[in-house]
PDB file of C-alpha atoms in Angstrom:
ATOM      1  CA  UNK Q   1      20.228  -4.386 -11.630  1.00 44.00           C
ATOM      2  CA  UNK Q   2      19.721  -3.515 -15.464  1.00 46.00           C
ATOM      3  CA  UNK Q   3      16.008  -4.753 -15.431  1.00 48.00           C
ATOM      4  CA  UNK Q   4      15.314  -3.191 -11.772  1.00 50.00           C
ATOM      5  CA  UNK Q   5      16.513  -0.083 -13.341  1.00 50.00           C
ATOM      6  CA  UNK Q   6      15.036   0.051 -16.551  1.00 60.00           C
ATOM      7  CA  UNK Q   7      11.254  -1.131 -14.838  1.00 68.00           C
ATOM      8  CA  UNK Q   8      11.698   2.238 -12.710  1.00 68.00           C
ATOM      9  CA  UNK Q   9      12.783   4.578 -15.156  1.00 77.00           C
ATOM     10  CA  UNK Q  10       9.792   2.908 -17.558  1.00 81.00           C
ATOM     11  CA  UNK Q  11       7.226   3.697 -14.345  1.00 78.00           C
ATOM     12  CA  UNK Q  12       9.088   7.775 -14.028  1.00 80.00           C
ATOM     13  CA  UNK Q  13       8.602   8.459 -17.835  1.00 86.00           C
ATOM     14  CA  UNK Q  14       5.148   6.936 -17.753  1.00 86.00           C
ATOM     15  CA  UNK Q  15       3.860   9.441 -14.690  1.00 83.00           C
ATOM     16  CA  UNK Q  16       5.106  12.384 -16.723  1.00 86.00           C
ATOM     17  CA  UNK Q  17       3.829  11.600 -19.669  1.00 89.00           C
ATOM     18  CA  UNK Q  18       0.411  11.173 -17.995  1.00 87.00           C
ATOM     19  CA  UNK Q  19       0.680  14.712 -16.159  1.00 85.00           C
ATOM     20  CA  UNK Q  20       1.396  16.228 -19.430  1.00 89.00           C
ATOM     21  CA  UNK Q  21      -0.911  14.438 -21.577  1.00 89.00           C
ATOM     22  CA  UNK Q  22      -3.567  15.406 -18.783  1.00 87.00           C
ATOM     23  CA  UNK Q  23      -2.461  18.740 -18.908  1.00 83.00           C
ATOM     24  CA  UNK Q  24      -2.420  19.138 -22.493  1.00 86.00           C
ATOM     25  CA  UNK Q  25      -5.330  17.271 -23.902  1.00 85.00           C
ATOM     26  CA  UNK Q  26      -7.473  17.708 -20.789  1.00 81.00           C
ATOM     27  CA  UNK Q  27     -11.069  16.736 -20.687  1.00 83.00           C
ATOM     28  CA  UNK Q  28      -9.959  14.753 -24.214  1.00 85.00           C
ATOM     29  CA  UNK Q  29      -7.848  12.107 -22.124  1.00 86.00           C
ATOM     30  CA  UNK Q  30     -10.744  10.696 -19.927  1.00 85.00           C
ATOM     31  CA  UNK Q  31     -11.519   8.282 -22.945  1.00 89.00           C
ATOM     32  CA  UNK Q  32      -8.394   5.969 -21.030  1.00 89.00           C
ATOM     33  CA  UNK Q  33     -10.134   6.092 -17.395  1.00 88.00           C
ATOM     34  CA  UNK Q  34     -11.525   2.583 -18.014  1.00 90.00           C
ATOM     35  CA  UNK Q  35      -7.524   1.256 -18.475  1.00 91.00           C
ATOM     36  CA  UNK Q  36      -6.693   2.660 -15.313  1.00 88.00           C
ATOM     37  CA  UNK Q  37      -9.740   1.124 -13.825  1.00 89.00           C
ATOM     38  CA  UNK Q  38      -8.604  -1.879 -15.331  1.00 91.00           C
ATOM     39  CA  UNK Q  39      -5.230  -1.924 -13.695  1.00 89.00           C
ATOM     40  CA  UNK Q  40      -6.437  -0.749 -10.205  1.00 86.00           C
ATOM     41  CA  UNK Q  41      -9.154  -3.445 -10.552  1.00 89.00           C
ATOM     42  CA  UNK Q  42      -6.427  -6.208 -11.455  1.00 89.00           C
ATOM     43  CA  UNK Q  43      -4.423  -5.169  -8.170  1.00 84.00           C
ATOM     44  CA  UNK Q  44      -7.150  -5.244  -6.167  1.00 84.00           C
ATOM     45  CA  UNK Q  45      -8.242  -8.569  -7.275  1.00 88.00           C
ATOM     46  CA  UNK Q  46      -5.460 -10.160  -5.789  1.00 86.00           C
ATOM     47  CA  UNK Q  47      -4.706  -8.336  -2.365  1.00 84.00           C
ATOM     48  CA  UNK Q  48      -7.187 -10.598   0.095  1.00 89.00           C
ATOM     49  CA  UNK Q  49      -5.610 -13.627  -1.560  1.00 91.00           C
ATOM     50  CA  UNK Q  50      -2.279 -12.753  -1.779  1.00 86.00           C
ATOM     51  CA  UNK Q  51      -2.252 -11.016   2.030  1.00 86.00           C
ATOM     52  CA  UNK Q  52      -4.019 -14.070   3.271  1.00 90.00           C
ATOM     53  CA  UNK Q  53      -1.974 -16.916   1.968  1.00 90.00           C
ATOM     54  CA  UNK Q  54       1.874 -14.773   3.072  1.00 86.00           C
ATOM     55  CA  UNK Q  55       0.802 -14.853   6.536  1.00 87.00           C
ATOM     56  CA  UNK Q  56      -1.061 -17.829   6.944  1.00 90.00           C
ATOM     57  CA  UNK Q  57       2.675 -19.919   5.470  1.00 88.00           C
ATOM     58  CA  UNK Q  58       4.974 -17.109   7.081  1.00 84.00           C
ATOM     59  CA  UNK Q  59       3.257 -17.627  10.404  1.00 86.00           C
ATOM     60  CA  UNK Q  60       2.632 -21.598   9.939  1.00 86.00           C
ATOM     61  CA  UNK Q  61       7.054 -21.658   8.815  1.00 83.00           C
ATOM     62  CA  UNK Q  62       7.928 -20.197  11.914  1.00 80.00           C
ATOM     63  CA  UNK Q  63       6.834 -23.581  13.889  1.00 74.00           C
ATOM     64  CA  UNK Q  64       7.598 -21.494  17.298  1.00 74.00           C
ATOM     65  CA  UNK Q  65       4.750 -19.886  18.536  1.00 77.00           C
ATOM     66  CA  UNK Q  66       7.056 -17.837  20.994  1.00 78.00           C
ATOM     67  CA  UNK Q  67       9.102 -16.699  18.241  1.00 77.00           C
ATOM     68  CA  UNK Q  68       5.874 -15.741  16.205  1.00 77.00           C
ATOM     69  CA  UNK Q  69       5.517 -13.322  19.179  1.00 79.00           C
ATOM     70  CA  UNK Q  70       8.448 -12.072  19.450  1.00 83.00           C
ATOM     71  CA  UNK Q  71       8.162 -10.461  16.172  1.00 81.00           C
ATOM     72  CA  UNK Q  72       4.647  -9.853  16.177  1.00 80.00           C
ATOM     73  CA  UNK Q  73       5.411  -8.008  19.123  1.00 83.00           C
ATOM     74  CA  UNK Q  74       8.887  -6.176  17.168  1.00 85.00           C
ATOM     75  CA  UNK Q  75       6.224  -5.195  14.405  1.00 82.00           C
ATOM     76  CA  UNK Q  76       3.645  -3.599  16.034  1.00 82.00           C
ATOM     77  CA  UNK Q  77       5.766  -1.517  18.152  1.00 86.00           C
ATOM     78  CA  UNK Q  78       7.213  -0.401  14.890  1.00 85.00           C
ATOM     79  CA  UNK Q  79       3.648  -0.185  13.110  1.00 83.00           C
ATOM     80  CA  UNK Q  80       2.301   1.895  16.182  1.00 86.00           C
ATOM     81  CA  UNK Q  81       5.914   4.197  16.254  1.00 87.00           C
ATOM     82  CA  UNK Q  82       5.598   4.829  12.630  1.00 87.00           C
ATOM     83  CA  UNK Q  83       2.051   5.840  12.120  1.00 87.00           C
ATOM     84  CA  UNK Q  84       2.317   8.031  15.465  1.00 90.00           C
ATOM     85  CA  UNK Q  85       5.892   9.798  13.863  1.00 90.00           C
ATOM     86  CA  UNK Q  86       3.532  10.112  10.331  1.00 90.00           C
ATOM     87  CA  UNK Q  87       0.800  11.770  12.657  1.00 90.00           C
ATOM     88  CA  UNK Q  88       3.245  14.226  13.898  1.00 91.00           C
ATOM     89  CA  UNK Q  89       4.868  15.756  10.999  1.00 91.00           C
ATOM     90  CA  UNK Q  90       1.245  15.903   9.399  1.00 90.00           C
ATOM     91  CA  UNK Q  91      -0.116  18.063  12.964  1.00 91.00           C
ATOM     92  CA  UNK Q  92       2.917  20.089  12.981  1.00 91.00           C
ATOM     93  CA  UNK Q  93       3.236  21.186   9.061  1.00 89.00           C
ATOM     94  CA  UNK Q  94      -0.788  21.770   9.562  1.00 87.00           C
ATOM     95  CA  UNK Q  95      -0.112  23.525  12.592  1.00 88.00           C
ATOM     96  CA  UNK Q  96       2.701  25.680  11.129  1.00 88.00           C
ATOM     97  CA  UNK Q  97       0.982  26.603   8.432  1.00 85.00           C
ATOM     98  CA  UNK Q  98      -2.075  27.038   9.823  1.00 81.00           C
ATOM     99  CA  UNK Q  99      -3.666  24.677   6.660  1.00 80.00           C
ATOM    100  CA  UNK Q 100      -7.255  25.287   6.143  1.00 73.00           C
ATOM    101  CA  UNK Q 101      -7.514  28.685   8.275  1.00 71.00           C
ATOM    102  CA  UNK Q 102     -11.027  30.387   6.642  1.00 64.00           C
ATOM    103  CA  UNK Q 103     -11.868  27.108   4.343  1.00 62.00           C
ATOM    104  CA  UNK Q 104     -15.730  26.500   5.841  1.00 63.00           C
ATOM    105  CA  UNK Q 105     -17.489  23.532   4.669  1.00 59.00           C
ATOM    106  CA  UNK Q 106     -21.160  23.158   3.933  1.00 60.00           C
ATOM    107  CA  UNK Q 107     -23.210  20.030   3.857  1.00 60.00           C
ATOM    108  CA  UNK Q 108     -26.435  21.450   3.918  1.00 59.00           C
ATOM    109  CA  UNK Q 109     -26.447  18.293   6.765  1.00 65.00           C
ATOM    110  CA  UNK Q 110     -25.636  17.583  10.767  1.00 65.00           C
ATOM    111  CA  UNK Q 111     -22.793  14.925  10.345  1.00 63.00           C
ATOM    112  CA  UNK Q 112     -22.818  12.536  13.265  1.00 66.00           C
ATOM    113  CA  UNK Q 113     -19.382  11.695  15.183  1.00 65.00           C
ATOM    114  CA  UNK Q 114     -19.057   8.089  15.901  1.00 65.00           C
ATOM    115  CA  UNK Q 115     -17.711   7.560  19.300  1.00 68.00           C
ATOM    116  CA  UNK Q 116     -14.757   4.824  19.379  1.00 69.00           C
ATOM    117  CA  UNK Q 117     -13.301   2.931  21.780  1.00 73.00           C
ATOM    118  CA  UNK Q 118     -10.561  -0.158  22.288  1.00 73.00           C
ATOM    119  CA  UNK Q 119     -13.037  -2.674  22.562  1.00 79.00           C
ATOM    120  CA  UNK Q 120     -14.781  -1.163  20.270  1.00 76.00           C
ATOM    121  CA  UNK Q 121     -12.213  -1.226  17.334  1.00 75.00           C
ATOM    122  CA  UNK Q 122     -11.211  -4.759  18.447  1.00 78.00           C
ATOM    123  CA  UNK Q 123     -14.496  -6.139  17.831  1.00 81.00           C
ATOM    124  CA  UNK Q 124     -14.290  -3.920  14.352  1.00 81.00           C
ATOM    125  CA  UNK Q 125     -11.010  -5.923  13.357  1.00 84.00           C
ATOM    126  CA  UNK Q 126     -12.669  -9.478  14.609  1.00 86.00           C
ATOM    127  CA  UNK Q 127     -14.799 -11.124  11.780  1.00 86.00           C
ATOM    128  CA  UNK Q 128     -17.815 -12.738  12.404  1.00 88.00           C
ATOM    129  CA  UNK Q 129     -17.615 -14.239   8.809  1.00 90.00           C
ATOM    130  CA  UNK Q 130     -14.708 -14.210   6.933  1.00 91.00           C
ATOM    131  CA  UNK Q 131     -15.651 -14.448   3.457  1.00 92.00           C
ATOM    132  CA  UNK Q 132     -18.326 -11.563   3.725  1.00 91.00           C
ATOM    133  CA  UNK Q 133     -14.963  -9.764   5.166  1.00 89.00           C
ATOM    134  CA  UNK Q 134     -13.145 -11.167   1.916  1.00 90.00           C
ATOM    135  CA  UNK Q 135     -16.116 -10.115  -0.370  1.00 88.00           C
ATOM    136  CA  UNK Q 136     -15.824  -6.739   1.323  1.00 88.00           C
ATOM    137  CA  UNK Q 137     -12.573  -6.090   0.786  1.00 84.00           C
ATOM    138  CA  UNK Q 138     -11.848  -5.389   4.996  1.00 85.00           C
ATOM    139  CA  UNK Q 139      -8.327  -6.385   5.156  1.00 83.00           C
ATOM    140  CA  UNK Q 140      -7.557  -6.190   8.749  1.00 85.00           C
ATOM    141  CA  UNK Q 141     -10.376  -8.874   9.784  1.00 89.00           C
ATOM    142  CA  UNK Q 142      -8.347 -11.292   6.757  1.00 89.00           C
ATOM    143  CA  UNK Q 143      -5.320 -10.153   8.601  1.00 88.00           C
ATOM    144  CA  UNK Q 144      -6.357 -11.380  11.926  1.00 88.00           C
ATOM    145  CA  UNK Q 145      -7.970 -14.513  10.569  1.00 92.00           C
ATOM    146  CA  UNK Q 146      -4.908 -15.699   8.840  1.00 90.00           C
ATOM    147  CA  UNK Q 147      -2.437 -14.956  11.897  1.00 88.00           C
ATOM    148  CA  UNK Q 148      -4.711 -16.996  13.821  1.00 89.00           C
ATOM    149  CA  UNK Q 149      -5.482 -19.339  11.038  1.00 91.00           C
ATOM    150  CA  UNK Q 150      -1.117 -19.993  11.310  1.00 89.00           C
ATOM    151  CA  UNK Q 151      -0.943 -20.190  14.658  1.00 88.00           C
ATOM    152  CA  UNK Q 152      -3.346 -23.076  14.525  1.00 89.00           C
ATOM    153  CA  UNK Q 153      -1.207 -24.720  11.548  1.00 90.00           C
ATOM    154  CA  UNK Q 154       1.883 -24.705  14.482  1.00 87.00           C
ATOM    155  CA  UNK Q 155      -0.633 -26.012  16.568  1.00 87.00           C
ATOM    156  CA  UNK Q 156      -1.337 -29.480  14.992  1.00 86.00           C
ATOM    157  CA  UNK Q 157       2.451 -29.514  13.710  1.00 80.00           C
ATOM    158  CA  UNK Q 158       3.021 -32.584  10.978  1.00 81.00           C
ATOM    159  CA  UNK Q 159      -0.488 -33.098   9.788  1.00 85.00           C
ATOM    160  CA  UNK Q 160      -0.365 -29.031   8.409  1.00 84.00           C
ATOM    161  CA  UNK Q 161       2.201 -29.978   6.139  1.00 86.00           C
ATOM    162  CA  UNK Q 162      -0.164 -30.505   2.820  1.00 90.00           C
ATOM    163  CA  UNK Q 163      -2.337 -27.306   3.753  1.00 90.00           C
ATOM    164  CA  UNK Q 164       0.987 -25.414   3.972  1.00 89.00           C
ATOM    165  CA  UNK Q 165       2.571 -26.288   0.715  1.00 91.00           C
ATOM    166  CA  UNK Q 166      -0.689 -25.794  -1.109  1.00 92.00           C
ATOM    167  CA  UNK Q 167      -0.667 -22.047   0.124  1.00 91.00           C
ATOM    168  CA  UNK Q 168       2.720 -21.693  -0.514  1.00 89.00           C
ATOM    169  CA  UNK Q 169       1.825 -22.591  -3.936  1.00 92.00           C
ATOM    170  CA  UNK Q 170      -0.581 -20.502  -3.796  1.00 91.00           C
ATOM    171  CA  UNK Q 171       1.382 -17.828  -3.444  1.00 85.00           C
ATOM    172  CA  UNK Q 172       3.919 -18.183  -5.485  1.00 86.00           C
ATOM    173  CA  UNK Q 173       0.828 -18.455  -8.043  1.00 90.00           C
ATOM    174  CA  UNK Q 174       0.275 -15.303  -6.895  1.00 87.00           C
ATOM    175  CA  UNK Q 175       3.661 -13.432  -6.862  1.00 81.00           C
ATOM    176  CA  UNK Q 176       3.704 -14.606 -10.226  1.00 85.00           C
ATOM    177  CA  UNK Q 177       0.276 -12.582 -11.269  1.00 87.00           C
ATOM    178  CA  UNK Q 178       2.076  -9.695  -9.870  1.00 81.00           C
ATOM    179  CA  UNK Q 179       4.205 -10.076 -11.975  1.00 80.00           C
ATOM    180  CA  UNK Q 180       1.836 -10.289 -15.033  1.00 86.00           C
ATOM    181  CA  UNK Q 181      -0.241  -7.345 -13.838  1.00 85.00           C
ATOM    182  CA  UNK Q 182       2.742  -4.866 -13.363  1.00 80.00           C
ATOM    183  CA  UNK Q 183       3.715  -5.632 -17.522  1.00 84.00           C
ATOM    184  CA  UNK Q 184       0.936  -3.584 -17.852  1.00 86.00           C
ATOM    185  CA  UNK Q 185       1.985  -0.875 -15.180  1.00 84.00           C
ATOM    186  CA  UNK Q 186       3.306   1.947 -17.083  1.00 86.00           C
ATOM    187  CA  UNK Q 187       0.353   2.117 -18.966  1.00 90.00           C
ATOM    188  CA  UNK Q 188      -2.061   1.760 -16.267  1.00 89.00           C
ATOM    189  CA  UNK Q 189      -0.329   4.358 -14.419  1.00 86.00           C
ATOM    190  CA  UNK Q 190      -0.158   6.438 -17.591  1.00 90.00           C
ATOM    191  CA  UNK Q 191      -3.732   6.369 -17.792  1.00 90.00           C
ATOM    192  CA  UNK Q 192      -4.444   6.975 -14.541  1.00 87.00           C
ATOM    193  CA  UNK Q 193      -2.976   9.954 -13.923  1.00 85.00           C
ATOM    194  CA  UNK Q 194      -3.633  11.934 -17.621  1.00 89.00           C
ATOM    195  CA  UNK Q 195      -7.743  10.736 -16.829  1.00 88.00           C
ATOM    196  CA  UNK Q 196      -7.505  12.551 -13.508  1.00 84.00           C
ATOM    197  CA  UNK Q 197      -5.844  15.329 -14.680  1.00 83.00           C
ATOM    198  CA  UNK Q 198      -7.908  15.489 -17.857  1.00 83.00           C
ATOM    199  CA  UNK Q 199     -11.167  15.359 -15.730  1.00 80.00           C
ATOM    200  CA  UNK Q 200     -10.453  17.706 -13.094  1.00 77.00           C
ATOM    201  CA  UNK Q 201      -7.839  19.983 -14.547  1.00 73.00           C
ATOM    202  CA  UNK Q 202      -4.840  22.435 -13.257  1.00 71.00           C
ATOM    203  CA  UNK Q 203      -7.628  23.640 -11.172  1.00 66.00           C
ATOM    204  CA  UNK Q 204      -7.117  20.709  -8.454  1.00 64.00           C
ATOM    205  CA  UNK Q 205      -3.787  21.903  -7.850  1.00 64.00           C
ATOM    206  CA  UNK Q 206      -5.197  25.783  -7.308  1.00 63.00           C
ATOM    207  CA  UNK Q 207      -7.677  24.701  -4.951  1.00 60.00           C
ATOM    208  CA  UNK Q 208      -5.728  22.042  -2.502  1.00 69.00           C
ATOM    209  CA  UNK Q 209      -2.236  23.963  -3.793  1.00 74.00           C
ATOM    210  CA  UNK Q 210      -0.691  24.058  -0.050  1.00 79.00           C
ATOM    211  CA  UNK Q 211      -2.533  20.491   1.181  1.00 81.00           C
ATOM    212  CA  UNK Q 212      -0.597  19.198  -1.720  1.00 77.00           C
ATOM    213  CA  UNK Q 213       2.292  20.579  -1.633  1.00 83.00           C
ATOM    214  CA  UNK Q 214       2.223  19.951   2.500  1.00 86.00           C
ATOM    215  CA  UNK Q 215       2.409  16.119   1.610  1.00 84.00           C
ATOM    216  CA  UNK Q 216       5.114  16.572  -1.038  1.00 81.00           C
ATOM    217  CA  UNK Q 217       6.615  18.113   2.196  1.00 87.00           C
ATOM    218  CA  UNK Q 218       6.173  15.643   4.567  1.00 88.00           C
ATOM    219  CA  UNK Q 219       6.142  12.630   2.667  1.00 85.00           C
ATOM    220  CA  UNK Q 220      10.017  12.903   1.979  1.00 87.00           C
ATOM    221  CA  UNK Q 221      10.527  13.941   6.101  1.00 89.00           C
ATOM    222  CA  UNK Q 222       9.344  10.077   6.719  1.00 87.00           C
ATOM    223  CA  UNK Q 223      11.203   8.585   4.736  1.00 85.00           C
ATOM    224  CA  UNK Q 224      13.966  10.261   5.561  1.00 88.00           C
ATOM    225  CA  UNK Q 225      13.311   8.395   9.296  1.00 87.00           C
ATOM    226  CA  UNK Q 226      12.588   5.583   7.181  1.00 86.00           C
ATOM    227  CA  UNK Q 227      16.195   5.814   6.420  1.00 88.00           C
ATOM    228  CA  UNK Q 228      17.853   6.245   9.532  1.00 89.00           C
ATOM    229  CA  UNK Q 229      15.746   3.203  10.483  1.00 87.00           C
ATOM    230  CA  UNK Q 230      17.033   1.282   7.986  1.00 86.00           C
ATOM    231  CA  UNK Q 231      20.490   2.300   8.419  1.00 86.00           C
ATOM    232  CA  UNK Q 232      20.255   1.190  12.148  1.00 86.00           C
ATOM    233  CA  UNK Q 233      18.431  -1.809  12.273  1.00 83.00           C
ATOM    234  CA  UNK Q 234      19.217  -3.564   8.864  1.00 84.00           C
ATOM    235  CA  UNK Q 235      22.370  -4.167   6.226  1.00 84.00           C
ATOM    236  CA  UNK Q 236      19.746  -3.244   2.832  1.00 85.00           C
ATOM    237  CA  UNK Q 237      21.454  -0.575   1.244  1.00 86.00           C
ATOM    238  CA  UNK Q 238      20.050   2.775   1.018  1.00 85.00           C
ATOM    239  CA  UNK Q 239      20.140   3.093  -3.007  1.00 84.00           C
ATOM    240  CA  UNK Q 240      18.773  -0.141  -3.205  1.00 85.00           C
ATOM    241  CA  UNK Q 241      15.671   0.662  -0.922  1.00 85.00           C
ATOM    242  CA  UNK Q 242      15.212   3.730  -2.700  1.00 83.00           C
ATOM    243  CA  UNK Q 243      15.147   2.299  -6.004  1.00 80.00           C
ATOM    244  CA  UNK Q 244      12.808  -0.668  -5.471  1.00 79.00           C
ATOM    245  CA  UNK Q 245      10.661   1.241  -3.413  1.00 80.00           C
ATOM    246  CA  UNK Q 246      10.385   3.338  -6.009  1.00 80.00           C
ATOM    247  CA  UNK Q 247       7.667   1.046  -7.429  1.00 78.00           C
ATOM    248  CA  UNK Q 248       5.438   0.841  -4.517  1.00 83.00           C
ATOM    249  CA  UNK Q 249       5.538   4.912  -4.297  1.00 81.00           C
ATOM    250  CA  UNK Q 250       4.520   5.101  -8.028  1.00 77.00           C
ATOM    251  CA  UNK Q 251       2.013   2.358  -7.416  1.00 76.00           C
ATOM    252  CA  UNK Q 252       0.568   4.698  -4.604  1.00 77.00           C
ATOM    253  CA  UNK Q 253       0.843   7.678  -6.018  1.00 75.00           C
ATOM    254  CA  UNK Q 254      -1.398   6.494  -9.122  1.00 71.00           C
ATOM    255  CA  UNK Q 255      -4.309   4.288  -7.545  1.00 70.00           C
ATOM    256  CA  UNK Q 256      -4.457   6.651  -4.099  1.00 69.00           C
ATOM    257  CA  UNK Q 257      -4.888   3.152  -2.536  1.00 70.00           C
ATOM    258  CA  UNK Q 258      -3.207   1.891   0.376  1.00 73.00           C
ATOM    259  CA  UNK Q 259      -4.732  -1.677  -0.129  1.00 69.00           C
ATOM    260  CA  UNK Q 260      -4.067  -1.581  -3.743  1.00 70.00           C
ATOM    261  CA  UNK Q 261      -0.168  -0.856  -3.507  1.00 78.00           C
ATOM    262  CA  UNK Q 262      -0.143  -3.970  -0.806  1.00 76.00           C
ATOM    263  CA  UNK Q 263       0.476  -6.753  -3.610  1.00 77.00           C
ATOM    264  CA  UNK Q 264       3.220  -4.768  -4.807  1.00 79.00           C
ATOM    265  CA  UNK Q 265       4.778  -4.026  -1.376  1.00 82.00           C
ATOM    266  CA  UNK Q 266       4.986  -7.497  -0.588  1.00 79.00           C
ATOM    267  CA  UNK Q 267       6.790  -8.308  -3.917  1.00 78.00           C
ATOM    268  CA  UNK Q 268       9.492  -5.675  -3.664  1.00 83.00           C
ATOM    269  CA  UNK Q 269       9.866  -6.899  -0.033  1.00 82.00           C
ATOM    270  CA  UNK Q 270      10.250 -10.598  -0.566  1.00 79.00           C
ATOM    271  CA  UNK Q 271      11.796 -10.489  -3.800  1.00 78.00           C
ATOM    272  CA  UNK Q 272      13.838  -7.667  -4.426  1.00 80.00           C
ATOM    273  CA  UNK Q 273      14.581  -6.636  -0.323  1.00 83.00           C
ATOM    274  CA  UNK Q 274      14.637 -10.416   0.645  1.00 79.00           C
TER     275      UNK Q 274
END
């Protein structure tokens, strides 16, 4: 509990000093961008891999297909509940406070609206070659190739075995980069945020002031559900949530990357959530 504790207070003290470095030294502190790079490059690195070989061996361990859909089924009802509840609070703090009355943007350009449909996002989500959707870095195509890539492990049973304990090798291997690459965290988030600061300024916080502090409004209002969730449908313990998740939200907060904080969610879920 020591170490957990220590690793988050490390990742608090290394996002302040960053804002105040940023603040401080300004234009000065951009000299560190290329660390941060460097850490949001090393996360990245490992996301397709790591994303790829969890579901292919979680899918290919369940050995029930049925089962596989049961909670397939359990997490995207959740997924879809989730996002939608996220939606809301975002349309109703916009709405309430009417955000970006008299902001008009020019593009000096017509921008075209791409019509979307079901099918039309299915076929999106369907690769036609996986490794160009690897290469690419589209993670939902790799998501949908390994779920089916597990269901046809199940399929031919005893003769999966090898290919199944190589990727669960595999990621272990992985889990254990993770682990490598977030020794170098704190700085990487350190230089992250002072470079962004440092290149744009106090002004950024003038200029998208209420957008900003909107999120820092409505961020904490899901999680809050979050909670309740948790306290209803699981025995994890609240402070114990809170303080490994604490990780992911730094993670987040510093590389603005949903597919970049992914590794890291999956640690703090297997390892530290179980």
């Amino acid at each position: 509990m020591k170490k957990k504790l220590n690793s988050t207070v490390v990742l608090l003290i290394a996002l302040f000093l960053g804002i105040i470095c940023g603040l401080i030294f300004g234009e000065k502190m951009t000299f560190i961008a290329p660390i941060g790079d460097i850490f949001l490059n090393l996360i990245k690195m490992i996301v397709v891999p790591i994303v790829m070989c969890s579901i292919i061996t979680s899918v290919a361990n369940m050995g029930d297909i049925k089962k596989l859909g049961r909670i397939g089924g359990k997490t995207l009802v959740l997924y879809i509940g989730t996002t939608a509840l996220a939606a809301c609070i975002g349309l109703a703090l916009a709405g309430i406070t009417h955000l970006g009355e008299g902001i008009t943007i020019q593009t000096g350009e017509e921008i075209a609206v791409a019509e979307l449909s079901v099918l039309g996002v299915l076929k999106n989500i369907v690769p036609s070659n996986i490794f160009a959707a690897m290469a690419n870095f589209e993670t939902l195509p790799c998501i949908v190739f390994s779920i089916l890539f597990g269901i046809a492990l199940v399929m031919v049973k005893e003769k999966a075995g090898p290919v199944v304990s190589v990727l669960e090798c595999c990621s272990e291997a992985l889990n254990a980069m993770i682990g490598i690459i977030m020794k170098i965290a704190p700085l990487g988030i350190f230089a992250l945020v002072a470079a962004g600061l440092g290149q744009y300024g106090i002004e950024i916080f003038a200029a998208l002031g209420k957008y900003i502090v909107l999120c820092y409004i409505g961020v904490p209002l899901l999680c809050i559900i979050y909670i309740v969730m948790l306290k209803l449908f699981s025995d994890l313990p609240i402070k114990k949530f809170l303080s490994g998740g604490f990780r992911v939200f730094a993670t987040a907060f510093t590389t603005r990357s949903s597919a970049a904080t992914l590794p890291i969610n999956i640690e703090v879920a297997t390892d530290e959530f179980g």
